Amino acid sequence: MNTSGKKFLSILIGISALLLIIASFGDLQISKAVLNQNSIFGNIFQIFGMFPSALIPFISAEIIFIYGLRQKNQISKWILSLSALGFAYWSAWGWVDGWMFYGVTTLNNIKTHQALGAANNSIGATATYSFGLEALFTFIILVIGTFLIYRWLSKKTYEELSQLIVVAIAGIAVVYVSNSIVNTMKVNWGRFRPYEIKEIVSSTKGTFTNWWHLNGATGHQSFPSGHTIAAAAALFLPFFADRKNLKGQKILAYSGLIFTLLMMAARVRIGAHFLSDTTMSLIIAALVTFVATKAIGYSFIEEDSLN
């Protein structure tokens, strides 16, 4: 790993450690000071900010799709291509479904004169929207995404594409392992969200607990943050960059980190999570990404080009 790679990793570790220390002492006070469920910033990220967790599998599936098209064996060609394209569609569907769910619940909150972000993250929250419209938006994303990724990959040699296949598989694994860890922890920690605790909203019955306190399966799922783990999938983006393109790796690595930090701020602002909830998701995403990519011999920012 070169100086740039070490610097990025040091920044990532430093920010994570610092935020967790701050959260350990100031979780409740921070949420009290900044919570605003009508925050436009918070609601925009709540509705649209989860896309990286769908984007990484989508790109990965498209890589497998293009790789399949280059196979000489017709059986392998069609099995790989069709299954990968189906997976890409399914990934895009999850992307659109998240937008529509949070968008519709926000509109419903406006109609019923509630705070924009009220109860959108509660267990059992529901929203009704058009299946056909959702399918149409997904199809449009699939067509545009396939066209753009095909243009990107059309210039790759078969060897370069073969390397990207390994990255694609790692990307899918990173997203689903990270999400599985967070979802399991959510259930077992049973932590109330900031807008559910009486220390902040007097009309509620929940109580504040520190992030290291396991409450068990209470039905409340504040810790860790699901939105943040979804946004933090963006940390994987630099691994799609050509290993010779150090500038591209840097841009994508820092962009992914900045986007994740913005999501973290948005989740705290809207009152859906404490700072420690979001920080733990950042730590989980960083660790899973680091381990998975080291296993295939890659770094966030490479020292030398890989052959």
mmCIF file of C-alpha atoms in Angstrom:
data_model
loop_
_atom_site.group_PDB
_atom_site.id
_atom_site.type_symbol
_atom_site.label_atom_id
_atom_site.label_comp_id
_atom_site.label_asym_id
_atom_site.label_seq_id
_atom_site.Cartn_x
_atom_site.Cartn_y
_atom_site.Cartn_z
ATOM 1 C CA MET A 1 0.000 0.000 0.000
ATOM 2 C CA ASN A 2 1.421 3.407 -0.972
ATOM 3 C CA THR A 3 1.406 6.654 0.999
ATOM 4 C CA SER A 4 -1.974 7.654 -0.452
ATOM 5 C CA GLY A 5 -3.475 4.311 0.483
ATOM 6 C CA LYS A 6 -2.099 4.453 4.019
ATOM 7 C CA LYS A 7 -3.298 8.029 4.377
ATOM 8 C CA PHE A 8 -6.837 7.132 3.334
ATOM 9 C CA LEU A 9 -6.944 4.138 5.657
ATOM 10 C CA SER A 10 -5.572 6.259 8.517
ATOM 11 C CA ILE A 11 -8.228 8.910 7.897
ATOM 12 C CA LEU A 12 -10.955 6.259 7.794
ATOM 13 C CA ILE A 13 -9.784 4.656 11.042
ATOM 14 C CA GLY A 14 -9.190 8.015 12.721
ATOM 15 C CA ILE A 15 -12.630 9.393 11.873
ATOM 16 C CA SER A 16 -14.334 6.179 12.989
ATOM 17 C CA ALA A 17 -12.468 6.055 16.307
ATOM 18 C CA LEU A 18 -12.977 9.753 17.040
ATOM 19 C CA LEU A 19 -16.702 9.653 16.302
ATOM 20 C CA LEU A 20 -17.216 6.535 18.409
ATOM 21 C CA ILE A 21 -15.437 8.169 21.358
ATOM 22 C CA ILE A 22 -17.546 11.320 20.987
ATOM 23 C CA ALA A 23 -20.709 9.237 20.691
ATOM 24 C CA SER A 24 -19.844 7.199 23.775
ATOM 25 C CA PHE A 25 -20.003 10.350 25.885
ATOM 26 C CA GLY A 26 -22.401 12.563 23.953
ATOM 27 C CA ASP A 27 -24.944 10.447 22.055
ATOM 28 C CA LEU A 28 -27.993 11.743 23.888
ATOM 29 C CA GLN A 29 -26.847 15.350 24.067
ATOM 30 C CA ILE A 30 -26.017 15.478 20.352
ATOM 31 C CA SER A 31 -29.411 14.109 19.333
ATOM 32 C CA LYS A 32 -31.177 16.503 21.688
ATOM 33 C CA ALA A 33 -29.341 19.418 20.118
ATOM 34 C CA VAL A 34 -29.777 18.617 16.426
ATOM 35 C CA LEU A 35 -32.930 16.482 16.016
ATOM 36 C CA ASN A 36 -35.331 17.869 13.441
ATOM 37 C CA GLN A 37 -37.632 15.463 11.602
ATOM 38 C CA ASN A 38 -38.573 18.238 9.180
ATOM 39 C CA SER A 39 -34.976 18.637 8.031
ATOM 40 C CA ILE A 40 -34.846 18.778 4.228
ATOM 41 C CA PHE A 41 -31.258 17.539 4.317
ATOM 42 C CA GLY A 42 -32.223 14.602 6.507
ATOM 43 C CA ASN A 43 -35.243 13.670 4.425
ATOM 44 C CA ILE A 44 -33.430 13.863 1.082
ATOM 45 C CA PHE A 45 -30.821 11.414 2.320
ATOM 46 C CA GLN A 46 -33.500 9.253 3.914
ATOM 47 C CA ILE A 47 -35.370 8.929 0.622
ATOM 48 C CA PHE A 48 -32.532 8.785 -1.889
ATOM 49 C CA GLY A 49 -29.295 8.111 -0.022
ATOM 50 C CA MET A 50 -29.382 4.324 0.230
ATOM 51 C CA PHE A 51 -28.570 3.754 -3.440
ATOM 52 C CA PRO A 52 -24.928 2.558 -3.009
ATOM 53 C CA SER A 53 -26.085 -0.753 -1.506
ATOM 54 C CA ALA A 54 -28.011 -1.380 -4.724
ATOM 55 C CA LEU A 55 -25.462 0.236 -7.029
ATOM 56 C CA ILE A 56 -22.580 -2.068 -6.048
ATOM 57 C CA PRO A 57 -24.516 -5.313 -6.754
ATOM 58 C CA PHE A 58 -25.959 -3.700 -9.896
ATOM 59 C CA ILE A 59 -22.522 -2.861 -11.305
ATOM 60 C CA SER A 60 -21.249 -6.279 -10.246
ATOM 61 C CA ALA A 61 -24.126 -8.034 -11.985
ATOM 62 C CA GLU A 62 -23.568 -6.014 -15.145
ATOM 63 C CA ILE A 63 -19.890 -6.998 -15.144
ATOM 64 C CA ILE A 64 -20.920 -10.656 -14.946
ATOM 65 C CA PHE A 65 -23.473 -10.019 -17.718
ATOM 66 C CA ILE A 66 -20.852 -8.574 -20.075
ATOM 67 C CA TYR A 67 -18.421 -11.335 -19.139
ATOM 68 C CA GLY A 68 -21.098 -13.869 -20.002
ATOM 69 C CA LEU A 69 -21.648 -12.323 -23.423
ATOM 70 C CA ARG A 70 -17.977 -12.926 -24.242
ATOM 71 C CA GLN A 71 -18.127 -16.639 -23.498
ATOM 72 C CA LYS A 72 -17.697 -18.945 -26.484
ATOM 73 C CA ASN A 73 -19.691 -21.765 -24.949
ATOM 74 C CA GLN A 74 -23.327 -20.970 -25.711
ATOM 75 C CA ILE A 75 -24.695 -22.635 -22.584
ATOM 76 C CA SER A 76 -22.312 -20.717 -20.314
ATOM 77 C CA LYS A 77 -22.983 -17.553 -22.270
ATOM 78 C CA TRP A 78 -26.741 -17.623 -21.832
ATOM 79 C CA ILE A 79 -26.770 -18.880 -18.248
ATOM 80 C CA LEU A 80 -24.310 -16.219 -17.084
ATOM 81 C CA SER A 81 -25.832 -13.402 -19.111
ATOM 82 C CA LEU A 82 -29.484 -13.985 -18.290
ATOM 83 C CA SER A 83 -28.961 -14.744 -14.607
ATOM 84 C CA ALA A 84 -26.695 -11.691 -14.204
ATOM 85 C CA LEU A 85 -29.152 -9.429 -16.007
ATOM 86 C CA GLY A 86 -31.934 -10.734 -13.784
ATOM 87 C CA PHE A 87 -29.848 -10.022 -10.706
ATOM 88 C CA ALA A 88 -29.114 -6.521 -11.997
ATOM 89 C CA TYR A 89 -32.852 -5.921 -12.406
ATOM 90 C CA TRP A 90 -33.517 -7.227 -8.906
ATOM 91 C CA SER A 91 -30.810 -4.934 -7.482
ATOM 92 C CA ALA A 92 -32.297 -1.944 -9.283
ATOM 93 C CA TRP A 93 -35.733 -2.943 -7.985
ATOM 94 C CA GLY A 94 -34.499 -2.694 -4.397
ATOM 95 C CA TRP A 95 -33.081 0.711 -5.223
ATOM 96 C CA VAL A 96 -36.400 1.977 -6.613
ATOM 97 C CA ASP A 97 -38.437 0.308 -3.876
ATOM 98 C CA GLY A 98 -36.531 2.231 -1.218
ATOM 99 C CA TRP A 99 -37.072 5.521 -3.007
ATOM 100 C CA MET A 100 -40.769 4.901 -3.429
ATOM 101 C CA PHE A 101 -41.362 3.666 0.116
ATOM 102 C CA TYR A 102 -39.712 6.633 1.794
ATOM 103 C CA GLY A 103 -41.051 9.057 -0.794
ATOM 104 C CA VAL A 104 -44.648 7.913 -0.353
ATOM 105 C CA THR A 105 -44.453 7.832 3.444
ATOM 106 C CA THR A 106 -43.033 11.360 3.399
ATOM 107 C CA LEU A 107 -45.903 12.551 1.192
ATOM 108 C CA ASN A 108 -48.360 10.833 3.534
ATOM 109 C CA ASN A 109 -46.778 12.658 6.457
ATOM 110 C CA ILE A 110 -47.311 15.959 4.651
ATOM 111 C CA LYS A 111 -50.973 15.115 4.021
ATOM 112 C CA THR A 112 -51.554 14.197 7.661
ATOM 113 C CA HIS A 113 -49.622 17.236 8.935
ATOM 114 C CA GLN A 114 -46.894 15.179 10.583
ATOM 115 C CA ALA A 115 -43.175 15.840 10.536
ATOM 116 C CA LEU A 116 -41.679 14.873 7.168
ATOM 117 C CA GLY A 117 -39.561 12.054 8.568
ATOM 118 C CA ALA A 118 -41.977 10.902 11.257
ATOM 119 C CA ALA A 119 -42.158 7.131 11.840
ATOM 120 C CA ASN A 120 -40.747 6.253 8.414
ATOM 121 C CA ASN A 121 -38.263 3.901 10.069
ATOM 122 C CA SER A 122 -40.632 2.285 12.545
ATOM 123 C CA ILE A 123 -41.292 -1.444 12.464
ATOM 124 C CA GLY A 124 -44.513 -2.062 10.596
ATOM 125 C CA ALA A 125 -44.460 1.210 8.677
ATOM 126 C CA THR A 126 -46.246 0.681 5.362
ATOM 127 C CA ALA A 127 -46.786 2.541 2.119
ATOM 128 C CA THR A 128 -48.914 1.825 -0.936
ATOM 129 C CA TYR A 129 -47.632 2.640 -4.404
ATOM 130 C CA SER A 130 -47.956 1.436 -7.980
ATOM 131 C CA PHE A 131 -46.299 -1.885 -8.776
ATOM 132 C CA GLY A 132 -46.340 -0.995 -12.468
ATOM 133 C CA LEU A 133 -44.659 2.350 -11.886
ATOM 134 C CA GLU A 134 -42.010 0.690 -9.745
ATOM 135 C CA ALA A 135 -41.364 -1.899 -12.469
ATOM 136 C CA LEU A 136 -41.139 0.846 -15.111
ATOM 137 C CA PHE A 137 -38.613 2.907 -13.149
ATOM 138 C CA THR A 138 -36.575 -0.242 -12.528
ATOM 139 C CA PHE A 139 -36.588 -1.121 -16.222
ATOM 140 C CA ILE A 140 -35.461 2.393 -17.178
ATOM 141 C CA ILE A 141 -32.562 2.184 -14.721
ATOM 142 C CA LEU A 142 -31.650 -1.251 -16.068
ATOM 143 C CA VAL A 143 -31.578 -0.047 -19.678
ATOM 144 C CA ILE A 144 -29.585 3.113 -18.952
ATOM 145 C CA GLY A 145 -27.235 1.335 -16.562
ATOM 146 C CA THR A 146 -26.613 -1.539 -18.962
ATOM 147 C CA PHE A 147 -25.846 0.881 -21.793
ATOM 148 C CA LEU A 148 -23.381 2.922 -19.721
ATOM 149 C CA ILE A 149 -21.619 -0.079 -18.209
ATOM 150 C CA TYR A 150 -21.434 -1.816 -21.588
ATOM 151 C CA ARG A 151 -19.674 1.251 -23.010
ATOM 152 C CA TRP A 152 -17.259 1.253 -20.068
ATOM 153 C CA LEU A 153 -16.462 -2.454 -20.334
ATOM 154 C CA SER A 154 -16.366 -2.657 -24.126
ATOM 155 C CA LYS A 155 -12.793 -1.366 -24.069
ATOM 156 C CA LYS A 156 -11.629 -3.922 -21.518
ATOM 157 C CA THR A 157 -9.618 -6.941 -22.567
ATOM 158 C CA TYR A 158 -10.822 -10.394 -21.586
ATOM 159 C CA GLU A 159 -8.077 -10.538 -18.935
ATOM 160 C CA GLU A 160 -9.133 -7.190 -17.453
ATOM 161 C CA LEU A 161 -12.741 -8.312 -17.446
ATOM 162 C CA SER A 162 -11.736 -11.532 -15.707
ATOM 163 C CA GLN A 163 -10.106 -9.464 -12.947
ATOM 164 C CA LEU A 164 -13.270 -7.408 -12.630
ATOM 165 C CA ILE A 165 -15.293 -10.600 -12.175
ATOM 166 C CA VAL A 166 -13.364 -11.250 -8.960
ATOM 167 C CA VAL A 167 -14.048 -7.674 -7.847
ATOM 168 C CA ALA A 168 -17.731 -8.050 -8.731
ATOM 169 C CA ILE A 169 -18.126 -11.181 -6.617
ATOM 170 C CA ALA A 170 -16.327 -9.466 -3.737
ATOM 171 C CA GLY A 171 -18.604 -6.437 -4.103
ATOM 172 C CA ILE A 172 -21.758 -8.520 -3.875
ATOM 173 C CA ALA A 173 -20.355 -10.354 -0.848
ATOM 174 C CA VAL A 174 -19.376 -7.107 0.909
ATOM 175 C CA VAL A 175 -22.851 -5.604 0.557
ATOM 176 C CA TYR A 176 -24.736 -8.667 1.726
ATOM 177 C CA VAL A 177 -22.369 -9.585 4.558
ATOM 178 C CA SER A 178 -22.388 -5.994 5.843
ATOM 179 C CA ASN A 179 -26.165 -5.801 5.725
ATOM 180 C CA SER A 180 -26.531 -9.185 7.406
ATOM 181 C CA ILE A 181 -24.268 -8.123 10.276
ATOM 182 C CA VAL A 182 -26.177 -4.879 10.787
ATOM 183 C CA ASN A 183 -29.599 -6.521 10.598
ATOM 184 C CA THR A 184 -28.584 -9.175 13.125
ATOM 185 C CA MET A 185 -27.209 -6.566 15.504
ATOM 186 C CA LYS A 186 -30.322 -4.415 15.142
ATOM 187 C CA VAL A 187 -32.535 -7.226 16.400
ATOM 188 C CA ASN A 188 -30.311 -8.144 19.337
ATOM 189 C CA TRP A 189 -29.476 -4.612 20.489
ATOM 190 C CA GLY A 190 -33.130 -3.543 20.520
ATOM 191 C CA ARG A 191 -32.210 0.112 20.915
ATOM 192 C CA PHE A 192 -34.834 2.853 20.770
ATOM 193 C CA ARG A 193 -34.399 5.550 18.139
ATOM 194 C CA PRO A 194 -33.891 9.166 19.257
ATOM 195 C CA TYR A 195 -37.463 10.122 18.332
ATOM 196 C CA GLU A 196 -38.749 7.192 20.408
ATOM 197 C CA ILE A 197 -37.186 8.104 23.751
ATOM 198 C CA LYS A 198 -38.797 10.207 26.457
ATOM 199 C CA GLU A 199 -35.552 12.057 27.168
ATOM 200 C CA ILE A 200 -36.002 13.794 23.794
ATOM 201 C CA VAL A 201 -39.721 13.454 22.985
ATOM 202 C CA SER A 202 -41.679 13.604 26.223
ATOM 203 C CA SER A 203 -44.773 11.936 24.754
ATOM 204 C CA THR A 204 -42.886 8.704 24.015
ATOM 205 C CA LYS A 205 -42.130 5.828 26.382
ATOM 206 C CA GLY A 206 -38.717 4.642 25.217
ATOM 207 C CA THR A 207 -35.588 5.164 27.274
ATOM 208 C CA PHE A 208 -32.047 5.978 26.213
ATOM 209 C CA THR A 209 -29.379 3.271 26.452
ATOM 210 C CA ASN A 210 -25.718 3.514 25.525
ATOM 211 C CA TRP A 211 -24.557 1.785 22.355
ATOM 212 C CA TRP A 212 -22.734 -0.995 24.193
ATOM 213 C CA HIS A 213 -25.876 -2.025 26.101
ATOM 214 C CA LEU A 214 -27.736 -4.999 24.592
ATOM 215 C CA ASN A 215 -31.472 -4.688 25.212
ATOM 216 C CA GLY A 216 -32.491 -7.897 23.473
ATOM 217 C CA ALA A 217 -35.238 -8.292 20.888
ATOM 218 C CA THR A 218 -37.474 -5.373 21.865
ATOM 219 C CA GLY A 219 -38.704 -4.690 18.336
ATOM 220 C CA HIS A 220 -36.738 -1.443 18.194
ATOM 221 C CA GLN A 221 -33.824 -1.287 15.776
ATOM 222 C CA SER A 222 -31.778 1.875 16.062
ATOM 223 C CA PHE A 223 -28.320 0.287 16.449
ATOM 224 C CA PRO A 224 -26.544 0.101 14.018
ATOM 225 C CA SER A 225 -27.881 2.289 11.209
ATOM 226 C CA GLY A 226 -29.315 0.552 8.153
ATOM 227 C CA HIS A 227 -29.236 3.678 6.014
ATOM 228 C CA THR A 228 -25.585 4.245 6.871
ATOM 229 C CA ILE A 229 -24.513 0.695 6.027
ATOM 230 C CA ALA A 230 -26.314 1.135 2.705
ATOM 231 C CA ALA A 231 -24.557 4.434 2.008
ATOM 232 C CA ALA A 232 -21.203 3.048 3.146
ATOM 233 C CA ALA A 233 -21.324 0.500 0.336
ATOM 234 C CA ALA A 234 -19.899 3.442 -1.623
ATOM 235 C CA LEU A 235 -16.566 2.652 0.041
ATOM 236 C CA PHE A 236 -16.313 -0.245 -2.407
ATOM 237 C CA LEU A 237 -16.470 1.974 -5.503
ATOM 238 C CA PRO A 238 -12.678 2.516 -5.862
ATOM 239 C CA PHE A 239 -12.214 -1.206 -6.473
ATOM 240 C CA PHE A 240 -14.068 -0.910 -9.779
ATOM 241 C CA ALA A 241 -11.499 1.624 -10.959
ATOM 242 C CA ASP A 242 -8.656 0.379 -13.128
ATOM 243 C CA ARG A 243 -5.803 -0.644 -10.827
ATOM 244 C CA LYS A 244 -3.493 1.595 -12.866
ATOM 245 C CA ASN A 245 -5.772 4.588 -12.380
ATOM 246 C CA LEU A 246 -4.613 5.834 -8.975
ATOM 247 C CA LYS A 247 -6.335 9.196 -9.421
ATOM 248 C CA GLY A 248 -9.653 7.492 -10.067
ATOM 249 C CA GLN A 249 -9.177 5.290 -7.013
ATOM 250 C CA LYS A 250 -8.504 8.338 -4.833
ATOM 251 C CA ILE A 251 -11.521 10.226 -6.133
ATOM 252 C CA LEU A 252 -13.859 7.290 -5.600
ATOM 253 C CA ALA A 253 -12.418 6.377 -2.189
ATOM 254 C CA TYR A 254 -12.768 9.867 -0.739
ATOM 255 C CA SER A 255 -16.123 10.449 -2.442
ATOM 256 C CA GLY A 256 -17.445 7.252 -0.874
ATOM 257 C CA LEU A 257 -16.234 8.307 2.563
ATOM 258 C CA ILE A 258 -17.659 11.828 2.257
ATOM 259 C CA PHE A 259 -21.015 10.489 1.077
ATOM 260 C CA THR A 260 -21.132 8.097 4.027
ATOM 261 C CA LEU A 261 -20.358 10.905 6.477
ATOM 262 C CA LEU A 262 -23.135 13.014 4.954
ATOM 263 C CA MET A 263 -25.564 10.135 5.402
ATOM 264 C CA MET A 264 -24.434 9.752 9.011
ATOM 265 C CA ALA A 265 -25.088 13.430 9.662
ATOM 266 C CA ALA A 266 -28.479 13.196 7.958
ATOM 267 C CA ARG A 267 -29.580 10.225 10.071
ATOM 268 C CA VAL A 268 -28.643 11.990 13.291
ATOM 269 C CA ARG A 269 -30.293 15.208 12.112
ATOM 270 C CA ILE A 270 -33.613 13.558 11.284
ATOM 271 C CA GLY A 271 -33.660 11.766 14.631
ATOM 272 C CA ALA A 272 -33.646 8.264 13.193
ATOM 273 C CA HIS A 273 -30.291 7.365 14.754
ATOM 274 C CA PHE A 274 -27.754 8.314 17.366
ATOM 275 C CA LEU A 275 -24.208 9.148 16.307
ATOM 276 C CA SER A 276 -22.992 5.791 17.638
ATOM 277 C CA ASP A 277 -25.543 3.950 15.460
ATOM 278 C CA THR A 278 -24.162 5.519 12.324
ATOM 279 C CA THR A 279 -20.528 5.254 13.382
ATOM 280 C CA MET A 280 -20.804 1.528 14.036
ATOM 281 C CA SER A 281 -22.202 1.022 10.542
ATOM 282 C CA LEU A 282 -19.248 2.926 9.101
ATOM 283 C CA ILE A 283 -16.869 0.703 11.071
ATOM 284 C CA ILE A 284 -18.618 -2.488 9.938
ATOM 285 C CA ALA A 285 -18.617 -1.409 6.291
ATOM 286 C CA ALA A 286 -14.955 -0.416 6.416
ATOM 287 C CA LEU A 287 -13.884 -3.665 8.087
ATOM 288 C CA VAL A 288 -15.860 -5.938 5.769
ATOM 289 C CA THR A 289 -14.653 -4.050 2.694
ATOM 290 C CA PHE A 290 -11.039 -4.099 3.884
ATOM 291 C CA VAL A 291 -11.043 -7.832 4.675
ATOM 292 C CA ALA A 292 -12.823 -8.847 1.466
ATOM 293 C CA THR A 293 -10.616 -6.791 -0.827
ATOM 294 C CA LYS A 294 -7.405 -7.799 0.925
ATOM 295 C CA ALA A 295 -8.471 -11.401 0.357
ATOM 296 C CA ILE A 296 -8.378 -10.758 -3.397
ATOM 297 C CA GLY A 297 -5.148 -8.763 -3.157
ATOM 298 C CA TYR A 298 -6.539 -5.248 -3.620
ATOM 299 C CA SER A 299 -6.234 -2.004 -1.644
ATOM 300 C CA PHE A 300 -8.430 1.101 -1.575
ATOM 301 C CA ILE A 301 -5.609 2.903 -3.384
ATOM 302 C CA GLU A 302 -2.916 0.755 -4.977
ATOM 303 C CA GLU A 303 0.829 1.256 -4.759
ATOM 304 C CA ASP A 304 1.600 -0.167 -8.172
ATOM 305 C CA SER A 305 -0.484 -1.274 -11.105
ATOM 306 C CA LEU A 306 -1.623 -4.884 -10.912
ATOM 307 C CA ASN A 307 -0.859 -7.210 -13.765
#
